[in-house]
mmCIF file of C-alpha atoms in Angstrom:
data_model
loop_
_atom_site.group_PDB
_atom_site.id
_atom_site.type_symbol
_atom_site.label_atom_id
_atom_site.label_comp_id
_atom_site.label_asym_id
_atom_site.label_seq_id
_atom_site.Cartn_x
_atom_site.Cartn_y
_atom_site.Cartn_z
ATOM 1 C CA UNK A 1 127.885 -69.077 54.404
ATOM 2 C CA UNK A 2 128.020 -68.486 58.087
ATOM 3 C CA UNK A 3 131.151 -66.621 59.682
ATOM 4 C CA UNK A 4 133.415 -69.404 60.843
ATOM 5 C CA UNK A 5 135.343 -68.676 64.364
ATOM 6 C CA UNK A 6 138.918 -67.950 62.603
ATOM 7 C CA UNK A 7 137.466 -65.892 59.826
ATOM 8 C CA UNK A 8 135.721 -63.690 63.233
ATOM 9 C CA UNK A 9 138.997 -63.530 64.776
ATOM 10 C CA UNK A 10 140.091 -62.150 61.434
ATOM 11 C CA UNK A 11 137.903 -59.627 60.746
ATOM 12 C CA UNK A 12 137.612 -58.324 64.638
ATOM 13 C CA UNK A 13 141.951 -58.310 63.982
ATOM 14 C CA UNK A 14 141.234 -56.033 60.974
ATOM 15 C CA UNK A 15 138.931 -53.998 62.756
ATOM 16 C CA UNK A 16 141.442 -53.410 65.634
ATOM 17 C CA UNK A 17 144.399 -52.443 62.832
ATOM 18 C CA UNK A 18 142.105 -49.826 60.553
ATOM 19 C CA UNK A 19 140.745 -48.017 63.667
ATOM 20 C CA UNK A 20 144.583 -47.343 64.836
ATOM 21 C CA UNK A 21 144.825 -43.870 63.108
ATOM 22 C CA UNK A 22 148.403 -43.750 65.277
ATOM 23 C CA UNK A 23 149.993 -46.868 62.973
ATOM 24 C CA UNK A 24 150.292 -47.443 59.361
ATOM 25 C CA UNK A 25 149.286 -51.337 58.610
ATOM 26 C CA UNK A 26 150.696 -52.869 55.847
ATOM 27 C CA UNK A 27 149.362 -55.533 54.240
ATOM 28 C CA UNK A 28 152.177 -57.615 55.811
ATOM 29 C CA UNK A 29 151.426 -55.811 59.235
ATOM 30 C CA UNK A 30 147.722 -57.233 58.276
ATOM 31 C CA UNK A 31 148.941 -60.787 58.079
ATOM 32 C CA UNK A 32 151.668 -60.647 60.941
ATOM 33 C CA UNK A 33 148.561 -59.191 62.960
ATOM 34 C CA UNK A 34 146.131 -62.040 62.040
ATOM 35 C CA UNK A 35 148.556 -64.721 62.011
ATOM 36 C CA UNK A 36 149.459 -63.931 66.222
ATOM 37 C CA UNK A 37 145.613 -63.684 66.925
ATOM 38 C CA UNK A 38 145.009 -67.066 65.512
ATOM 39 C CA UNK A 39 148.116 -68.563 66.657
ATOM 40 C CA UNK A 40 146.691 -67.604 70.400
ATOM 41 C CA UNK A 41 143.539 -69.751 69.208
ATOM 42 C CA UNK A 42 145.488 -72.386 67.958
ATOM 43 C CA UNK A 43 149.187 -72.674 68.476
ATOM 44 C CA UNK A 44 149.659 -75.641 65.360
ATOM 45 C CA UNK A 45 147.752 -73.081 62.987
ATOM 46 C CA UNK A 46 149.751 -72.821 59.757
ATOM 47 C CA UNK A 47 148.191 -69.043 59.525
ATOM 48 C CA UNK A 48 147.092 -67.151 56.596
ATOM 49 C CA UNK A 49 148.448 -65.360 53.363
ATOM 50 C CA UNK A 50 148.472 -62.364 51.357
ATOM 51 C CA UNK A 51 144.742 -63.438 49.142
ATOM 52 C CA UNK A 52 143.193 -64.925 52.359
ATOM 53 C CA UNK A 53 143.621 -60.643 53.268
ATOM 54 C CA UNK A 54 142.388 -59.465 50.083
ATOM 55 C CA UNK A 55 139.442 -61.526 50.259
ATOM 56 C CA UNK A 56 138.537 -60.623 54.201
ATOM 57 C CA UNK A 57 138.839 -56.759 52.785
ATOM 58 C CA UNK A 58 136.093 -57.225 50.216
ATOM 59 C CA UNK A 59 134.113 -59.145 52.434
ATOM 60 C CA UNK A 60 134.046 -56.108 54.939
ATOM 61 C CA UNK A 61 133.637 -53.708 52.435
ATOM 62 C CA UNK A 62 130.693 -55.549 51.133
ATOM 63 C CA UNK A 63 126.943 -55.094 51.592
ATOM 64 C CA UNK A 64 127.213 -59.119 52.893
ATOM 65 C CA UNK A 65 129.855 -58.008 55.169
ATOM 66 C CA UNK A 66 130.299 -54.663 57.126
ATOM 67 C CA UNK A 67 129.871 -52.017 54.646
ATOM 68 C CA UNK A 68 133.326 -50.638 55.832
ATOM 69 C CA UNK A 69 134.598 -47.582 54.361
ATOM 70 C CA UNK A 70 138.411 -48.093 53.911
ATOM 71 C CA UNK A 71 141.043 -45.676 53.350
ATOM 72 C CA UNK A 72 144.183 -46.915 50.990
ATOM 73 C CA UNK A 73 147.092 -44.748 51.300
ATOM 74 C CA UNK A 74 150.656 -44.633 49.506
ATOM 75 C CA UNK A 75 153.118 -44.948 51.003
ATOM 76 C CA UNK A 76 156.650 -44.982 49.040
ATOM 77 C CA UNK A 77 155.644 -47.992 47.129
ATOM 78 C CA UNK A 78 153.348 -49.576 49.699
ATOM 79 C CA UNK A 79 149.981 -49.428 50.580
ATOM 80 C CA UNK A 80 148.593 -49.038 54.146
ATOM 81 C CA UNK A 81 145.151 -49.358 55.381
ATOM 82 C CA UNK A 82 142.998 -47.473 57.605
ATOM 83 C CA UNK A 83 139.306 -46.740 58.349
ATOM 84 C CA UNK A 84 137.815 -42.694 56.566
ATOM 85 C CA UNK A 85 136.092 -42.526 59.652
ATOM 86 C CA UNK A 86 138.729 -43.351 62.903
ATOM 87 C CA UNK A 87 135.581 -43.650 65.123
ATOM 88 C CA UNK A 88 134.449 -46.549 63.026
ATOM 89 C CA UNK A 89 134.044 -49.999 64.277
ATOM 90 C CA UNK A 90 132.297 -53.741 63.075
ATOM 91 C CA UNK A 91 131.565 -53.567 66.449
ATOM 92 C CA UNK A 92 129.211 -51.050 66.558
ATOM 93 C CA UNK A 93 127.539 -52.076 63.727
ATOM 94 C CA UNK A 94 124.060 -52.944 63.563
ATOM 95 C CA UNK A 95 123.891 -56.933 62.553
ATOM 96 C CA UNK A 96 123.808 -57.693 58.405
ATOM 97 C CA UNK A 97 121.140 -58.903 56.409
ATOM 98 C CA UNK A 98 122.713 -62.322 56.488
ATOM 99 C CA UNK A 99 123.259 -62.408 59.909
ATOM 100 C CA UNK A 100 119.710 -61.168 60.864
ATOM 101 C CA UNK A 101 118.677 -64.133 58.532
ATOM 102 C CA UNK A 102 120.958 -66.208 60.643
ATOM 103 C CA UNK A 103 119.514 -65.208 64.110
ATOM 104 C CA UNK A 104 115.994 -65.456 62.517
ATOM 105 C CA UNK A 105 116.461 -69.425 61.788
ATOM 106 C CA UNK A 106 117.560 -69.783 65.365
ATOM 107 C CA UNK A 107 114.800 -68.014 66.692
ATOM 108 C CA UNK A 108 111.965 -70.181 64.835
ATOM 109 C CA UNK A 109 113.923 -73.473 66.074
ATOM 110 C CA UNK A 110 113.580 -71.466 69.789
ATOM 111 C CA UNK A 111 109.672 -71.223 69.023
ATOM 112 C CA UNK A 112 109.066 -74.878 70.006
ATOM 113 C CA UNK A 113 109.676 -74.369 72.740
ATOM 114 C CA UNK A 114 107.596 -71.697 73.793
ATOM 115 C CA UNK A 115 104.889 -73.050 76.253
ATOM 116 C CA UNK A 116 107.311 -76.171 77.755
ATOM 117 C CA UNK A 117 108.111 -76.302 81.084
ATOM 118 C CA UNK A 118 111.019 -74.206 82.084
ATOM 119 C CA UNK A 119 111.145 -72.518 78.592
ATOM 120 C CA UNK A 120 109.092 -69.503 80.298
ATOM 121 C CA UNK A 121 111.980 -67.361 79.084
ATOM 122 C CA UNK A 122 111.794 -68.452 75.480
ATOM 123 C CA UNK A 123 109.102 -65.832 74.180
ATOM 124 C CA UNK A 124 110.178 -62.948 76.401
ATOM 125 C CA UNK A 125 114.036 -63.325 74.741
ATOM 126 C CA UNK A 126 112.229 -63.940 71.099
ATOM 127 C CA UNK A 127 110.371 -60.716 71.906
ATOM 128 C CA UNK A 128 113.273 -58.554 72.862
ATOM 129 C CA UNK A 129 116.008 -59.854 70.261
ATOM 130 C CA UNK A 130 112.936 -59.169 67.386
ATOM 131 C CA UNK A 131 112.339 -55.303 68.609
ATOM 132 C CA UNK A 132 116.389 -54.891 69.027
ATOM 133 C CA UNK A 133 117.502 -56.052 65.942
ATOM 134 C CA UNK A 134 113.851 -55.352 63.998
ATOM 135 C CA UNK A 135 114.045 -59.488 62.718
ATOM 136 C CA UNK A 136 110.243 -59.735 62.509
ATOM 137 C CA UNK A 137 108.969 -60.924 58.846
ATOM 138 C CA UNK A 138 105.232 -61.326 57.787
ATOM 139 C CA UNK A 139 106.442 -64.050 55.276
ATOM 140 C CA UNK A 140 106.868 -67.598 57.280
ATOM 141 C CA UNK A 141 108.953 -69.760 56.046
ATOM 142 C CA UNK A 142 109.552 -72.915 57.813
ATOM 143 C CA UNK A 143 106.831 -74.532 60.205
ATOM 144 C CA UNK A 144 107.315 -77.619 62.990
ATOM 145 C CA UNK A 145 104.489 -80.096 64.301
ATOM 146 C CA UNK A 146 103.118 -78.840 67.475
ATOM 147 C CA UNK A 147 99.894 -78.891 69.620
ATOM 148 C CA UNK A 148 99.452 -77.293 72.398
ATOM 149 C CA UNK A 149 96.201 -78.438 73.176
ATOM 150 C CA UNK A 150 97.673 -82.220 73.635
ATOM 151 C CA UNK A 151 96.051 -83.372 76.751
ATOM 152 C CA UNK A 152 98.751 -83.808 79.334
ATOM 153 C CA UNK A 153 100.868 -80.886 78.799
ATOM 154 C CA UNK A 154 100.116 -79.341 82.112
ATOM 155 C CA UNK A 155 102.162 -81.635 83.913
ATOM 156 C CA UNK A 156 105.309 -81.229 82.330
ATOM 157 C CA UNK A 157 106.814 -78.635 84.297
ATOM 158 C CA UNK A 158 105.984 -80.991 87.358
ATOM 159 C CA UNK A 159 107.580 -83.935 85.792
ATOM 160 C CA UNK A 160 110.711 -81.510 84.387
ATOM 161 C CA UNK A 161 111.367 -80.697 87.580
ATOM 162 C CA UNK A 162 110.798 -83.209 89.731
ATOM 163 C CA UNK A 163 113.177 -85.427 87.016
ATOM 164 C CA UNK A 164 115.835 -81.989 87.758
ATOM 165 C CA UNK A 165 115.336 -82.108 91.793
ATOM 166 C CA UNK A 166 115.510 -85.843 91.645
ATOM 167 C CA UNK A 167 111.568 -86.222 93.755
ATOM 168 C CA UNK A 168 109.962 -89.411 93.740
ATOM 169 C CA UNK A 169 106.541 -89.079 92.516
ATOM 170 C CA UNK A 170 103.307 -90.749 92.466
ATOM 171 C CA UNK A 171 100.997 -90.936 89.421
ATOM 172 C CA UNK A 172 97.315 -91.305 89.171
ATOM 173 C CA UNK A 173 97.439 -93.460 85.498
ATOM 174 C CA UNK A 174 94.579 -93.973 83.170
ATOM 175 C CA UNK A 175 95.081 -96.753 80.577
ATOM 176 C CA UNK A 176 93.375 -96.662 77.330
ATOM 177 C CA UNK A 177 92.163 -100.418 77.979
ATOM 178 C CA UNK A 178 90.821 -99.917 81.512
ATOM 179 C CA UNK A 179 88.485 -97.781 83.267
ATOM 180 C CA UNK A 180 90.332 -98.090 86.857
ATOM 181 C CA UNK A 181 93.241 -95.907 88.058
ATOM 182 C CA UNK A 182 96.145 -97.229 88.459
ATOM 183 C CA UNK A 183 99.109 -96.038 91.296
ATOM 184 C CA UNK A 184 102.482 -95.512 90.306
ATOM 185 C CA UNK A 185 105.337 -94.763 92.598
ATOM 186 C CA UNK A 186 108.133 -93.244 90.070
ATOM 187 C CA UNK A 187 111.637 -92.420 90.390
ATOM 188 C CA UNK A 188 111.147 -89.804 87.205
ATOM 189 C CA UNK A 189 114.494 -89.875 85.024
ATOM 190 C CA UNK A 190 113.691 -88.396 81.020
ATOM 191 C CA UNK A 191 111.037 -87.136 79.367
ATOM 192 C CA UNK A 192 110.222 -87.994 75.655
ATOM 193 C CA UNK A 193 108.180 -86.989 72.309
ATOM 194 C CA UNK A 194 107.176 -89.181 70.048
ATOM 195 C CA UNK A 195 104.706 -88.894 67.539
ATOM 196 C CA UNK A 196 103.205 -86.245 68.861
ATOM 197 C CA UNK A 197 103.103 -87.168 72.443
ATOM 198 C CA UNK A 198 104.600 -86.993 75.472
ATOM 199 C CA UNK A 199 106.189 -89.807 77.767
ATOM 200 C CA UNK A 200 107.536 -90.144 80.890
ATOM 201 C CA UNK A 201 110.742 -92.494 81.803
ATOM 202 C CA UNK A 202 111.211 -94.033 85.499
ATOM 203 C CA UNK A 203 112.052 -96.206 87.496
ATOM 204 C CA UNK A 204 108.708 -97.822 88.868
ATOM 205 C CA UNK A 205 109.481 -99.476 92.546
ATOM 206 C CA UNK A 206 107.837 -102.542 91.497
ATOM 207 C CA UNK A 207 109.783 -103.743 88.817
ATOM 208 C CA UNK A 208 113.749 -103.016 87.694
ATOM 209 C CA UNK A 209 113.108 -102.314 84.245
ATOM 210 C CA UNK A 210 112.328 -98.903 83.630
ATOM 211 C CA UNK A 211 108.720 -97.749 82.737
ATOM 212 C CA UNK A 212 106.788 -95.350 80.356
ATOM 213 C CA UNK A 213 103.736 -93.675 81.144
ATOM 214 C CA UNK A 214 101.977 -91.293 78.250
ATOM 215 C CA UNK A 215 101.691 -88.101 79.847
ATOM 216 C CA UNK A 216 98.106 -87.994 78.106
ATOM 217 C CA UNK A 217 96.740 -90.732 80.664
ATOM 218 C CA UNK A 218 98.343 -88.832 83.915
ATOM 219 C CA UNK A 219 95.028 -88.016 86.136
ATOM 220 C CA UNK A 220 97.363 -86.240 89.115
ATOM 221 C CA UNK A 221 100.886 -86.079 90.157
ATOM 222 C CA UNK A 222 102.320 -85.562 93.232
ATOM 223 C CA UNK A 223 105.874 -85.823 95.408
ATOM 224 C CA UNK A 224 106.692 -88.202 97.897
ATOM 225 C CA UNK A 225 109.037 -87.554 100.314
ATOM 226 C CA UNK A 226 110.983 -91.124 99.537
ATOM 227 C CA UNK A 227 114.930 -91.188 98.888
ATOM 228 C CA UNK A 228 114.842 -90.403 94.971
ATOM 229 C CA UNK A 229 117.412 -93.910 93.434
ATOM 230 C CA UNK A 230 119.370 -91.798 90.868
ATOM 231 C CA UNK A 231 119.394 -93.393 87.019
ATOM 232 C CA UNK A 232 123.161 -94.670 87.184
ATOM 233 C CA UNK A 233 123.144 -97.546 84.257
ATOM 234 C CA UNK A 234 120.572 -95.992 81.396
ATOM 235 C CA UNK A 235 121.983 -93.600 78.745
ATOM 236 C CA UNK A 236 119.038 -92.859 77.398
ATOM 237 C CA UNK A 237 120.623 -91.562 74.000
ATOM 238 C CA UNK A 238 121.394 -95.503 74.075
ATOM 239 C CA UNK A 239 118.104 -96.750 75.442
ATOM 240 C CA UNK A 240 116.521 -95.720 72.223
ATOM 241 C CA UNK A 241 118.975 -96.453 69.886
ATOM 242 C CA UNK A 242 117.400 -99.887 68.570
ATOM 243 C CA UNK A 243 113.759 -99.167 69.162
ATOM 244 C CA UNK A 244 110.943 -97.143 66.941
ATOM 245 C CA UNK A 245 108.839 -94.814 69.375
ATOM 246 C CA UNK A 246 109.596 -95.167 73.313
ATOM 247 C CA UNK A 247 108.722 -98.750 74.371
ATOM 248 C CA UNK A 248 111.143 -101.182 75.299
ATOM 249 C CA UNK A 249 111.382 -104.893 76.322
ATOM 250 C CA UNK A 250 113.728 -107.219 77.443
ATOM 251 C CA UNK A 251 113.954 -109.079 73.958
ATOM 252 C CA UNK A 252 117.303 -108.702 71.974
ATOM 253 C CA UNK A 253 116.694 -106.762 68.771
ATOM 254 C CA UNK A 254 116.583 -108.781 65.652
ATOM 255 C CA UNK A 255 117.202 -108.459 61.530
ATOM 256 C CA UNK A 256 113.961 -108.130 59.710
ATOM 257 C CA UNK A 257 113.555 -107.915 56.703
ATOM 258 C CA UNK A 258 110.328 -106.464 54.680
ATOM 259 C CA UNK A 259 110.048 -105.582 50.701
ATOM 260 C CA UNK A 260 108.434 -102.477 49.744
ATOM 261 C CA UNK A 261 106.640 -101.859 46.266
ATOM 262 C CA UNK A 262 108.321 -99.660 44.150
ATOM 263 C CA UNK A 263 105.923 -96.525 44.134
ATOM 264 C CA UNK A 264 107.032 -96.544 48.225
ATOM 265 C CA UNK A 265 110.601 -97.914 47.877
ATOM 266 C CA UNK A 266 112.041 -94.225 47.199
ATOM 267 C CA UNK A 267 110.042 -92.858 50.436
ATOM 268 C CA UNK A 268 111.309 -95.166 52.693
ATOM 269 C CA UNK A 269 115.240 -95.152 51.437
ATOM 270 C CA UNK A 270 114.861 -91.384 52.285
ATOM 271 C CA UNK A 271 112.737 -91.887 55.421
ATOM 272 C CA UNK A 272 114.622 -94.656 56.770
ATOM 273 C CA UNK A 273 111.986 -96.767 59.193
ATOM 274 C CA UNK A 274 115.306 -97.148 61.483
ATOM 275 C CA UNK A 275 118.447 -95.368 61.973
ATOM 276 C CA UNK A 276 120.123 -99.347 60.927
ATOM 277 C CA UNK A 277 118.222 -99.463 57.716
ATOM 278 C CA UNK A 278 119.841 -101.155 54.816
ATOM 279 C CA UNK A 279 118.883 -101.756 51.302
ATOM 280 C CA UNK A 280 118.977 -105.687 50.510
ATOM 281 C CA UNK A 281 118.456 -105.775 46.915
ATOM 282 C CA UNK A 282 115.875 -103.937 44.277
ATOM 283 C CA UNK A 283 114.363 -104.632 41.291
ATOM 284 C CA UNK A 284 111.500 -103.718 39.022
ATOM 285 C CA UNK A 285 109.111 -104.418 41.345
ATOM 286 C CA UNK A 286 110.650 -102.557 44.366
ATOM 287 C CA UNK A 287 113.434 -102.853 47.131
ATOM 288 C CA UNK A 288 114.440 -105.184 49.919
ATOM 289 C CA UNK A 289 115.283 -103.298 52.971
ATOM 290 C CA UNK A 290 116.515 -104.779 56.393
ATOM 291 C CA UNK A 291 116.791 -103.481 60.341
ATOM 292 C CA UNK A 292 118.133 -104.641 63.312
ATOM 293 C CA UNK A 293 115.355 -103.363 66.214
ATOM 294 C CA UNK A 294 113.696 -105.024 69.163
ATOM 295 C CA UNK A 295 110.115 -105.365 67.975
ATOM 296 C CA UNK A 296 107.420 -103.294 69.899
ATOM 297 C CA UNK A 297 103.948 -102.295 68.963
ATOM 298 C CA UNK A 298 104.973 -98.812 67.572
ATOM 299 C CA UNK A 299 107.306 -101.341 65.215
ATOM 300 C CA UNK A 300 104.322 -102.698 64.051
ATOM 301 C CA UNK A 301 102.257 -99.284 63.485
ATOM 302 C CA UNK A 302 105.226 -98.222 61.249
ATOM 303 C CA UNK A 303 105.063 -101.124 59.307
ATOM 304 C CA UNK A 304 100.645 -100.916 58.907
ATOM 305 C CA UNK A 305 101.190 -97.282 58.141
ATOM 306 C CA UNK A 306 102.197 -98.473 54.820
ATOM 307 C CA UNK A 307 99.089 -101.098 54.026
ATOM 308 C CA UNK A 308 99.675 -103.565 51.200
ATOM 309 C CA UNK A 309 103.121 -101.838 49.839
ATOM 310 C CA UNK A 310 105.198 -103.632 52.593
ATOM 311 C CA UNK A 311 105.313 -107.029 53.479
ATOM 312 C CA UNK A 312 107.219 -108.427 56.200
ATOM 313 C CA UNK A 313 109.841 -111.190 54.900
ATOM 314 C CA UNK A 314 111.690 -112.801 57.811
ATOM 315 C CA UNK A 315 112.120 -113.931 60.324
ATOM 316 C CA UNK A 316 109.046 -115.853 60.430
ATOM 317 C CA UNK A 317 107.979 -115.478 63.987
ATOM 318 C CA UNK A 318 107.605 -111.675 63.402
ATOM 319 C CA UNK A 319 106.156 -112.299 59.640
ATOM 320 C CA UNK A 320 103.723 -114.967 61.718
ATOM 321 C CA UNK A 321 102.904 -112.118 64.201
ATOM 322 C CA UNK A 322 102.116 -109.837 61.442
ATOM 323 C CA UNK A 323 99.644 -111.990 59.223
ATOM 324 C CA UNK A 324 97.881 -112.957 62.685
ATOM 325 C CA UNK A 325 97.093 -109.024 63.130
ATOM 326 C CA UNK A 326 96.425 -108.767 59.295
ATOM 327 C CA UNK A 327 93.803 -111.845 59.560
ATOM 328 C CA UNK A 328 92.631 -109.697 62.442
ATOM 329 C CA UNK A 329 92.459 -107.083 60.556
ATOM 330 C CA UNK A 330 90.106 -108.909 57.190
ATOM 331 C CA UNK A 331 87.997 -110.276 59.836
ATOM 332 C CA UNK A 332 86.926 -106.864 60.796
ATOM 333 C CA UNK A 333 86.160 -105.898 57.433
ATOM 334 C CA UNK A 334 84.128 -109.150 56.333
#
């Protein structure tokens, strides 16, 4: 288990009363001692006793904890505590195993971000923390999704800062269904992933919802010296909180319901399709689910992900919307 803040407090307490080679500490000096220390934390803590004491000793003596070598004198018919060696401290200890494992997990989250704009720093500190504290393993052990050959990439640190420096922008945009380029004037607010691609959020001066633009379709960026209208309404932690993927339209959100056969059903109850997910009803032949989203076309990719193991139920406009694609979708193959 990871060192909690109070236990720290404890043990650096501890480590303070066994290198004092001028005092004898008791094992109720030991408590009185921790107790003040976390009472300057937290004045309403109820403190510690006598085992919580034993059991922070063994931990330090451990090869989990410190590896301290502790000295346990009589005296009269008490004990008192104190370090063999009075030039001993945790704190100039080299890190333990566990918490070399500990600073190894954080360091492959940092990895992903090595390469994004303003995330320079990311393999230079990886770099120097690995040679300090000698945390590099041939063995890996956890692995992300990443590409950085995804087309677009180079104008994220553009975007990430102009979004930081608040700079209006104009974008040179590409769409999939068109051959002409198309002139955006963006007030740049948030940046997003999804599914392996990047989008940008703004404000485009033509209309007052906000727009997305796949970073993949960007031909050129540059500033504008415009005044930059600063994103005062959108939380964005909000603005995605009852769509799939990053597009959004003025429609309310709605229930839907969709059944999914029961060699799928335990996939999707784990891998919820939606954060509102709810499961309806099962039965032998698999589970009614329900979610409360505004439909969008990365809804709908979800949904044809899973081919004939889901079937929209209500309400019947989507369902209708649906079969229409699915009818499409046979006449393709005929």
């Amino acid at each position: 288990m990871p060192i909690n803040k109070n236990a720290q407090i404890r043990y650096n307490t501890l480590d303070r009363c066994f290198s004092n080679s001028g005092k004898r500490y008791f094992l109720e000096d030991l408590i009185e001692e921790c107790n003040k220390a976390l009472s300057e934390l937290d004045p309403n803590s109820s403190g510690i006793r006598k085992r919580q004491i034993y059991d922070d000793i063994r931990f330090m003596e451990s090869e989990a904890g410190y590896k301290v070598d502790l000295l346990k004198e009589k005296y009269g018919r008490k004990t008192y505590y104190r370090y063999k060696n009075p030039k001993f401290s945790i704190s100039n200890q080299p890190i333990n195993e566990k918490e070399a494992n500990q600073l190894r997990s954080a360091l492959t989250v940092l990895s992903r971000f090595e390469g994004l704009p303003q995330f320079e720093w990311v393999k230079e500190l990886k770099t120097k923390l690995e040679s300090t504290f000698v945390l590099e393993s041939d063995v890996e052990i956890i692995g992300f999704d990443s590409n950085i050959d995804l087309v677009g990439l180079e104008y994220l640190t553009e975007l990430f800062d102009a979004i930081y420096y608040k700079k209006v922008i104009d974008v040179k945009y590409k769409p999939f269904s068109d051959g002409e380029i198309i002139d955006f004037t963006i007030h740049p607010y948030y940046l997003k992933q999804y599914n392996n691609r990047w989008f940008l959020l703004g404000q485009d001066e033509r209309f007052s919802t906000i727009t997305n633009i796949a970073l993949d379709r960007i031909e050129a960026v540059t500033l504008i010296e415009k005044n930059y209208v600063e994103n005062l309404n959108i939380d964005f932690n909000e603005f995605f909180e009852d769509i799939i993927g990053v597009t959004r339209n003025d429609a309310p959100s709605i229930l839907i319901e969709f059944f999914v056969e029961k060699e799928r059903a335990d996939y999707v109850k784990t891998k919820p399709l939606h954060g509102t997910q709810k499961l309806k009803q099962e039965d032998d032949r698999g589970s009614t689910f329900s979610i409360d989203v505004i439909p969008n076309k990365e809804l709908e990719t979800q949904i044809f992900s899973f081919g004939d193991a889901l079937t929209v139920l209500s309400p019947a406009s989507f369902r209708e919307k649906m079969k229409e694609r699915i009818e499409r979708l046979f006449r393709a193959y005929k």
